[in-house]
Coordinates of C-alpha atoms in Angstrom, one line a residue:
M1 CA 12.5 9.5 -12.2
T2 CA 14.5 11.1 -9.4
G3 CA 14.1 14.6 -8.0
V4 CA 15.8 16.4 -5.2
L5 CA 14.0 19.1 -3.2
S6 CA 16.2 21.3 -1.0
G7 CA 16.0 24.4 1.0
C8 CA 18.2 27.4 0.2
G9 CA 21.1 28.8 2.2
L10 CA 22.6 25.5 3.2
G11 CA 26.0 27.1 4.0
G12 CA 27.8 26.9 7.1
G13 CA 26.4 28.2 10.4
S14 CA 27.5 26.0 13.2
G15 CA 24.0 25.5 14.4
E16 CA 22.6 24.5 11.0
V17 CA 21.5 20.9 10.3
T18 CA 20.5 19.4 7.0
L19 CA 18.1 16.5 7.1
K20 CA 17.9 14.0 4.3
L21 CA 14.6 12.4 3.5
V22 CA 14.0 9.7 0.8
A23 CA 10.3 9.6 -0.3
A24 CA 8.1 7.6 -2.6
D25 CA 6.2 9.2 -5.5
Y26 CA 2.5 8.9 -5.2
G27 CA 1.7 10.8 -8.4
D28 CA 0.9 9.4 -11.8
S29 CA 2.3 12.3 -13.8
A30 CA 4.7 15.2 -13.5
A31 CA 1.8 17.5 -12.6
N32 CA 1.0 15.7 -9.4
S33 CA 4.4 14.2 -8.5
S34 CA 5.0 14.0 -4.7
K35 CA 8.0 16.3 -5.4
K36 CA 5.5 19.3 -5.4
Y37 CA 3.9 18.2 -2.1
W38 CA 7.3 17.9 -0.4
A39 CA 8.6 21.2 -1.9
D40 CA 5.6 23.1 -0.5
L41 CA 5.9 21.4 2.9
V42 CA 9.6 21.9 3.2
D43 CA 9.3 25.6 2.2
A44 CA 6.7 26.1 4.9
Y45 CA 8.8 24.3 7.5
E46 CA 12.1 26.0 6.7
A47 CA 10.4 29.4 6.8
R48 CA 9.9 28.8 10.6
H49 CA 13.1 26.9 11.2
P50 CA 16.0 28.8 9.4
D51 CA 18.7 26.5 10.9
V52 CA 17.1 23.3 9.7
H53 CA 17.2 22.4 6.0
V54 CA 15.5 19.4 4.5
E55 CA 16.6 17.7 1.3
V56 CA 14.1 15.4 -0.2
S57 CA 14.9 12.8 -2.9
V58 CA 11.8 11.4 -4.5
Y59 CA 11.8 8.0 -6.3
S60 CA 9.2 5.8 -7.9
W61 CA 7.7 3.0 -5.9
T62 CA 9.4 0.5 -8.1
E63 CA 12.8 1.7 -6.9
V64 CA 12.5 3.6 -3.6
D65 CA 12.9 0.6 -1.2
R66 CA 15.9 -0.6 -3.2
K67 CA 17.5 2.8 -3.1
V68 CA 17.2 3.1 0.6
R69 CA 18.6 -0.4 1.2
R70 CA 21.6 0.5 -0.9
M71 CA 22.1 3.8 1.0
V72 CA 21.9 2.0 4.3
D73 CA 24.2 -0.8 3.3
A74 CA 26.8 1.7 2.0
G75 CA 26.8 3.5 5.4
E76 CA 24.9 6.5 4.0
A77 CA 21.5 6.1 5.6
P78 CA 19.1 9.0 5.2
D79 CA 17.7 10.7 8.3
M80 CA 14.2 9.6 7.2
A81 CA 12.8 7.3 4.6
Q82 CA 9.2 7.0 3.5
I83 CA 9.0 3.4 2.3
G84 CA 7.1 0.2 2.2
A85 CA 8.7 -1.8 5.0
Y86 CA 10.6 -0.9 8.2
A87 CA 11.0 -4.0 10.4
D88 CA 14.2 -5.2 8.8
Y89 CA 15.9 -1.9 9.7
A90 CA 14.5 -2.0 13.2
A91 CA 15.9 -5.5 13.7
E92 CA 19.3 -4.2 12.6
D93 CA 19.0 -1.5 15.4
R94 CA 19.2 1.3 12.8
L95 CA 16.0 3.2 13.7
Y96 CA 14.8 5.5 16.3
R97 CA 11.7 4.4 18.2
A98 CA 8.7 6.5 17.3
G99 CA 8.5 7.6 20.9
D100 CA 12.2 8.8 20.8
V101 CA 11.4 11.4 18.1
L102 CA 7.7 12.3 18.0
S103 CA 6.0 14.4 20.6
I104 CA 3.5 12.5 22.7
P105 CA 0.4 14.1 21.2
V106 CA 1.6 13.4 17.6
Q107 CA 2.4 9.7 18.4
A108 CA -0.9 9.3 20.2
D109 CA -2.8 10.7 17.2
F110 CA -2.0 7.8 14.9
V111 CA -5.0 5.6 14.0
P112 CA -4.5 2.8 16.7
Q113 CA -4.6 -0.1 14.2
L114 CA -1.9 1.5 12.1
A115 CA 0.2 2.4 15.1
Q116 CA 0.1 -1.2 16.2
A117 CA 1.1 -2.4 12.8
G118 CA 4.1 -0.2 13.1
E119 CA 5.4 -2.2 16.1
V120 CA 8.2 -4.8 16.4
D121 CA 8.0 -6.7 19.6
G122 CA 5.6 -4.2 21.1
V123 CA 7.7 -1.1 20.3
Q124 CA 6.7 1.3 17.5
Y125 CA 9.4 1.9 14.9
G126 CA 7.2 2.3 11.8
M127 CA 5.2 5.6 11.6
P128 CA 2.3 5.2 9.2
F129 CA 2.4 7.7 6.4
A130 CA -0.4 6.8 4.1
A131 CA -3.2 4.2 4.2
S132 CA -5.8 2.8 1.9
T133 CA -8.3 0.0 1.9
R134 CA -9.7 -1.9 -1.1
L135 CA -13.2 -2.2 -2.6
L136 CA -14.4 -4.1 -5.6
F137 CA -14.9 -1.6 -8.4
Y138 CA -17.3 -2.4 -11.2
N139 CA -18.2 -0.6 -14.5
K140 CA -21.8 0.4 -14.2
T141 CA -22.2 0.9 -18.0
L142 CA -21.0 -2.7 -18.7
F143 CA -23.0 -4.1 -15.9
G144 CA -26.1 -2.3 -17.0
K145 CA -25.7 -3.5 -20.6
A146 CA -25.4 -7.1 -19.4
G147 CA -28.2 -6.8 -16.9
L148 CA -26.0 -7.6 -13.9
K149 CA -25.9 -6.7 -10.2
P150 CA -22.7 -6.3 -8.3
P151 CA -21.6 -9.6 -6.8
T152 CA -21.7 -10.6 -3.1
T153 CA -20.2 -14.1 -3.4
W154 CA -17.5 -15.8 -5.5
A155 CA -20.1 -17.7 -7.5
E156 CA -21.9 -14.4 -8.4
L157 CA -18.5 -12.8 -9.3
A158 CA -17.7 -15.7 -11.7
A159 CA -21.2 -15.6 -13.2
D160 CA -21.0 -11.8 -13.7
A161 CA -17.5 -12.3 -15.3
A162 CA -18.9 -14.9 -17.7
A163 CA -21.7 -12.7 -18.8
L164 CA -19.3 -9.8 -19.3
E165 CA -17.0 -12.1 -21.4
D166 CA -20.0 -13.1 -23.5
D167 CA -20.5 -9.3 -24.2
G168 CA -17.0 -9.0 -25.4
V169 CA -15.5 -7.2 -22.4
T170 CA -11.7 -7.3 -22.6
Y171 CA -11.1 -8.0 -18.9
P172 CA -14.3 -9.3 -17.2
Y173 CA -12.3 -9.5 -14.0
A174 CA -8.8 -8.0 -14.0
L175 CA -6.5 -10.1 -11.7
P176 CA -3.2 -8.2 -11.4
L177 CA -0.7 -10.7 -9.9
G178 CA 2.2 -9.1 -11.6
P179 CA 5.3 -8.1 -9.7
E180 CA 4.2 -4.5 -9.0
E181 CA 1.7 -5.2 -6.3
A182 CA 0.8 -8.9 -6.4
Q183 CA 1.0 -9.1 -2.6
A184 CA -2.1 -6.8 -2.4
E185 CA -4.3 -8.7 -4.8
T186 CA -3.2 -12.0 -3.2
L187 CA -4.1 -10.9 0.4
Q188 CA -7.5 -9.5 -0.7
W189 CA -8.4 -12.9 -2.2
L190 CA -7.0 -14.9 0.7
L191 CA -9.0 -12.8 3.2
S192 CA -12.2 -13.3 1.1
G193 CA -11.6 -17.1 1.4
G194 CA -11.2 -17.0 5.2
G195 CA -7.4 -17.2 5.1
G196 CA -4.5 -14.8 5.1
Y197 CA -0.7 -14.6 5.3
T198 CA -0.3 -15.6 8.9
S199 CA -1.6 -18.5 11.0
T200 CA -3.4 -18.3 14.3
V201 CA -0.2 -19.3 16.1
G202 CA 1.6 -16.2 14.7
G203 CA 3.8 -17.6 12.0
Y204 CA 3.3 -17.6 8.3
G205 CA 0.5 -19.8 6.9
L206 CA 0.7 -19.2 3.2
D207 CA -0.1 -22.8 2.4
A208 CA -3.1 -23.1 4.7
A209 CA -6.0 -25.2 3.4
E210 CA -8.2 -22.0 2.9
N211 CA -5.5 -20.3 0.9
I212 CA -5.0 -23.4 -1.4
E213 CA -8.8 -23.5 -1.9
T214 CA -8.9 -19.8 -2.8
F215 CA -6.2 -20.0 -5.4
T216 CA -7.5 -23.3 -6.8
W217 CA -10.9 -21.6 -7.3
L218 CA -9.2 -18.6 -9.0
K219 CA -7.3 -20.9 -11.3
D220 CA -10.2 -23.1 -12.2
E221 CA -13.2 -20.7 -12.2
L222 CA -11.7 -17.4 -13.4
V223 CA -8.3 -17.8 -15.1
G224 CA -9.0 -21.3 -16.6
K225 CA -12.3 -20.1 -18.1
G226 CA -10.8 -17.1 -19.8
L227 CA -12.4 -14.5 -17.6
T228 CA -9.4 -12.5 -16.5
G229 CA -8.4 -11.0 -19.9
P230 CA -5.7 -11.3 -22.5
V231 CA -2.7 -10.8 -20.2
A232 CA -1.7 -13.6 -17.9
P233 CA -2.4 -12.5 -14.3
G234 CA 1.3 -13.0 -13.4
K235 CA 2.3 -10.5 -16.0
L236 CA -0.5 -8.0 -15.3
N237 CA 0.5 -5.1 -13.0
R238 CA -1.8 -3.0 -11.0
A239 CA -1.1 0.2 -12.9
A240 CA -2.0 -1.5 -16.2
A241 CA -5.2 -2.9 -14.7
F242 CA -6.2 0.5 -13.4
A243 CA -5.5 2.1 -16.7
A244 CA -7.6 -0.5 -18.5
F245 CA -10.5 0.1 -16.0
A246 CA -10.2 3.9 -16.7
D247 CA -10.4 3.1 -20.4
G248 CA -13.6 1.2 -19.9
R249 CA -12.1 -2.2 -20.8
V250 CA -12.5 -3.9 -17.3
G251 CA -15.7 -5.1 -15.8
M252 CA -14.5 -5.6 -12.2
L253 CA -11.3 -5.3 -10.2
N254 CA -10.1 -4.6 -6.7
G255 CA -9.1 -0.9 -6.4
H256 CA -8.0 1.7 -3.9
P257 CA -9.2 5.3 -3.7
S258 CA -7.0 6.7 -6.4
L259 CA -8.8 4.7 -9.0
M260 CA -11.9 6.8 -8.5
K261 CA -10.1 9.9 -9.8
M262 CA -8.6 8.0 -12.7
A263 CA -12.0 6.6 -13.8
Q264 CA -13.8 10.0 -13.3
K265 CA -11.3 11.7 -15.5
K266 CA -12.1 9.3 -18.3
G267 CA -15.8 9.5 -17.8
V268 CA -16.2 5.9 -16.6
K269 CA -19.3 5.3 -14.5
F270 CA -18.4 3.0 -11.7
G271 CA -19.7 1.5 -8.4
M272 CA -17.9 0.1 -5.4
V273 CA -18.9 -2.7 -3.1
P274 CA -17.1 -4.8 -0.5
M275 CA -15.0 -7.7 -1.8
P276 CA -17.2 -10.7 -2.2
G277 CA -16.4 -13.7 -0.1
K278 CA -16.7 -17.4 -0.7
D279 CA -20.3 -17.5 0.7
G280 CA -21.0 -13.8 1.3
A281 CA -19.2 -10.5 1.9
A282 CA -15.7 -11.0 3.0
R283 CA -15.2 -10.5 6.8
N284 CA -12.1 -8.4 6.4
A285 CA -10.9 -6.0 3.8
L286 CA -7.3 -5.5 2.8
G287 CA -5.6 -2.5 4.4
V288 CA -2.3 -1.1 3.2
A289 CA -0.1 1.4 5.0
D290 CA 3.2 2.9 3.9
W291 CA 5.8 3.9 6.5
M292 CA 8.1 6.6 7.7
A293 CA 11.2 5.4 9.3
A294 CA 13.8 7.6 11.2
F295 CA 17.4 6.4 11.0
K296 CA 19.8 6.9 13.9
Q297 CA 23.1 7.0 11.9
N298 CA 23.4 10.8 11.7
G299 CA 22.3 11.6 15.2
H300 CA 19.6 14.1 14.2
G301 CA 16.9 12.7 16.4
E302 CA 15.7 16.0 17.8
Q303 CA 15.5 17.7 14.4
I304 CA 13.9 14.7 12.9
G305 CA 11.2 14.7 15.6
D306 CA 10.5 18.4 15.2
F307 CA 10.1 18.0 11.4
L308 CA 7.9 14.9 11.6
D309 CA 5.7 16.7 14.2
F310 CA 5.1 19.2 11.4
V311 CA 4.6 16.6 8.8
Y312 CA 1.9 14.9 10.9
S313 CA -0.1 18.0 11.7
E314 CA -3.8 17.7 10.8
K315 CA -3.5 20.2 8.0
N316 CA -0.5 18.5 6.3
V317 CA -2.0 15.0 6.6
L318 CA -5.2 16.2 5.1
T319 CA -3.4 18.0 2.3
F320 CA -1.5 14.8 1.3
S321 CA -4.5 12.5 1.7
R322 CA -6.7 14.7 -0.5
E323 CA -4.1 15.2 -3.2
Y324 CA -3.6 11.4 -3.6
D325 CA -7.0 10.1 -2.6
L326 CA -5.5 8.2 0.4
L327 CA -6.8 7.7 3.9
P328 CA -5.4 9.8 6.7
V329 CA -3.2 8.0 9.2
T330 CA -4.1 10.2 12.2
T331 CA -7.3 10.1 14.2
S332 CA -7.7 13.9 14.0
A333 CA -7.4 14.0 10.2
S334 CA -9.7 11.0 9.8
S335 CA -12.4 12.7 11.9
A336 CA -12.1 15.9 9.9
M337 CA -12.3 13.9 6.6
S338 CA -15.3 11.9 7.8
A339 CA -17.2 15.1 8.7
S340 CA -16.3 17.0 5.5
A341 CA -18.9 17.1 2.7
G342 CA -16.1 17.3 0.1
D343 CA -14.5 14.0 1.2
Q344 CA -17.6 11.8 1.1
D345 CA -16.3 9.8 -1.9
L346 CA -13.6 8.4 0.5
K347 CA -16.1 7.5 3.2
P348 CA -16.6 3.9 2.0
F349 CA -12.9 3.3 2.2
L350 CA -12.7 5.0 5.7
D351 CA -15.5 2.7 6.8
E352 CA -13.5 -0.4 5.8
L353 CA -10.4 0.7 7.8
P354 CA -11.4 -0.5 11.3
L355 CA -11.9 -4.0 10.0
A356 CA -9.0 -4.0 7.6
E357 CA -6.1 -6.5 7.9
L358 CA -2.7 -5.2 7.0
Y359 CA 0.4 -7.0 5.8
P360 CA 2.5 -8.5 8.6
V361 CA 4.9 -5.6 8.3
G362 CA 6.1 -6.0 11.9
R363 CA 7.8 -9.3 10.9
T364 CA 11.4 -8.6 10.0
S365 CA 11.1 -11.2 7.2
W366 CA 8.2 -9.4 5.5
A367 CA 10.3 -7.5 3.0
T368 CA 11.8 -10.8 1.8
V369 CA 8.5 -12.7 1.8
S370 CA 6.7 -9.9 -0.1
A371 CA 9.4 -9.9 -2.7
A372 CA 9.0 -13.7 -3.2
L373 CA 5.3 -13.3 -3.4
K374 CA 5.5 -10.7 -6.1
K375 CA 7.8 -12.8 -8.1
R376 CA 6.1 -16.2 -7.8
I377 CA 2.4 -16.0 -6.9
G378 CA 1.2 -15.2 -10.4
T379 CA 2.4 -18.7 -11.5
A380 CA -0.1 -20.3 -9.1
V381 CA -3.0 -19.7 -11.5
Q382 CA -1.1 -20.7 -14.7
P383 CA -2.2 -23.7 -16.7
G384 CA -0.4 -26.8 -15.6
E385 CA 0.7 -25.3 -12.3
S386 CA -0.4 -26.5 -8.8
P387 CA -1.6 -23.8 -6.5
A388 CA -0.8 -26.0 -3.5
L389 CA 2.8 -26.5 -4.8
V390 CA 3.4 -22.8 -5.4
L391 CA 1.9 -21.8 -2.0
G392 CA 4.0 -24.6 -0.4
E393 CA 7.2 -23.3 -1.9
L394 CA 6.3 -19.8 -0.8
Q395 CA 5.6 -21.0 2.7
T396 CA 9.0 -22.7 2.8
R397 CA 10.7 -19.5 1.7
A398 CA 8.7 -17.6 4.3
M399 CA 9.7 -19.9 7.1
T400 CA 13.4 -19.8 6.0
A401 CA 13.3 -16.0 5.9
D402 CA 11.6 -15.8 9.3
T403 CA 14.4 -18.0 10.8
S404 CA 17.2 -16.1 9.2
T405 CA 15.9 -12.6 10.1
S406 CA 15.1 -13.5 13.7
G407 CA 18.2 -15.4 14.3

C-alpha cells in the first residue's frame, strides 16, 4: 500500500523548496498507518515554515528498502529515506553526514549506543529513527494450565514446550525464520548461545562454533521434536507468529513491544522475561533500530536539517514511540518515558537497551548479508539439512559481500 502526504500550495515562489521523504509503515491497519503520523507532523512543520513543503511516500516494510534502492539507482534519490539500512548508500557517497544536517544538540541527544551503530568508519551517517529490544513472551493462561514457570535456560524452554505440546498447544514455541524478519529471530538465538553475527576480530562469524551449536540444538531439540508448530520455521513469518500469539495459539515466542498491544486487544494474558540462554539468562538481548538517511543529490541539506531537527524533538519522538510501542531513540525522550507512569509497560524493553546488541548495520555489506539470511537461514533447521553447512554457506556469502562492498 502506497500513500503520498504533501503540503498545500506547492506552486512557484523562488524561495520555496519541496523535500521528498520515503518512510516505512509501522501500522498494522489503515487506522494506525504511519501516513497519519507523518501527515500531522508535516502539517505542524509547514505551518511554521511556509516556504518548505514535505512530500511523504509511505510504503510497507516489505517494499520500502527496495523502492528507495530503485529510486537511487534511477538517479531520483529522495531527500530523506526512513529505511532498514544505510551503510551501502554511505559507501557510495550519497549521504550527508549526520553532523552536516542536524544541529549539535539534536545529534548529541541520540542514545549513544544507537548513534554509534549509525557510524561507518567512525562517521555517523545513519540517524536512528525507531528502536526496540526483544523479550520472551509467554501465554500465562497456557502456562498456568500446564503448571509451568517461564524458562531461564534452553533446557527449561524445551521442557516447557514439550509440556505445552502435550496439552495440544498449536505452537508451543513459535520460531519465525521466514523471510520477513528471520535475521532478528536468528540473532536473538545466536546471542543466547554466546555467539552472534560478527567475530571478535571484526569480520562476520556466522559459522562460529557457538552458532553451529545453537542451530543444531534448535533443529534437534525444538523443530525435530515437533515443538515449533504446524508451519515450517522457514515459512513462518513474524507477523503470522504474532497474530497466532494474539489468538492464544502460541505458548512462547520472542517479541517486541508492539506485541503487547496486539495481545491485550485480544484479551491474551501474557508475561515477559529475558531470553533464556544456554545455561542461564542470555547476556545480551537483541536490539533493533531503523534508520533515517539524508541524501545529497538534491542539495537540500539546510532544509533537511531543519526538518529533521523538528522530527527529533522530544515531543515528536515520544508521540511516535507511544503510537507504535517502540523505544525512543533520543536520551531526552527515553528519560521522559522512563519517568512516565503511563509508559511503564515499555520499561522492561527500555531496561534491555543498554545491553542490547544491534545488527552490524555499519558494514556496507549488511543489506546483502541480511537478505541472504532471510532467504536461507530457515532451511538450517529443516529435516535432513546440516546447520553447519547452511551457516558455512552464509559465511561464504557474507565474506564475498564484504569484499565486494569494501573494494
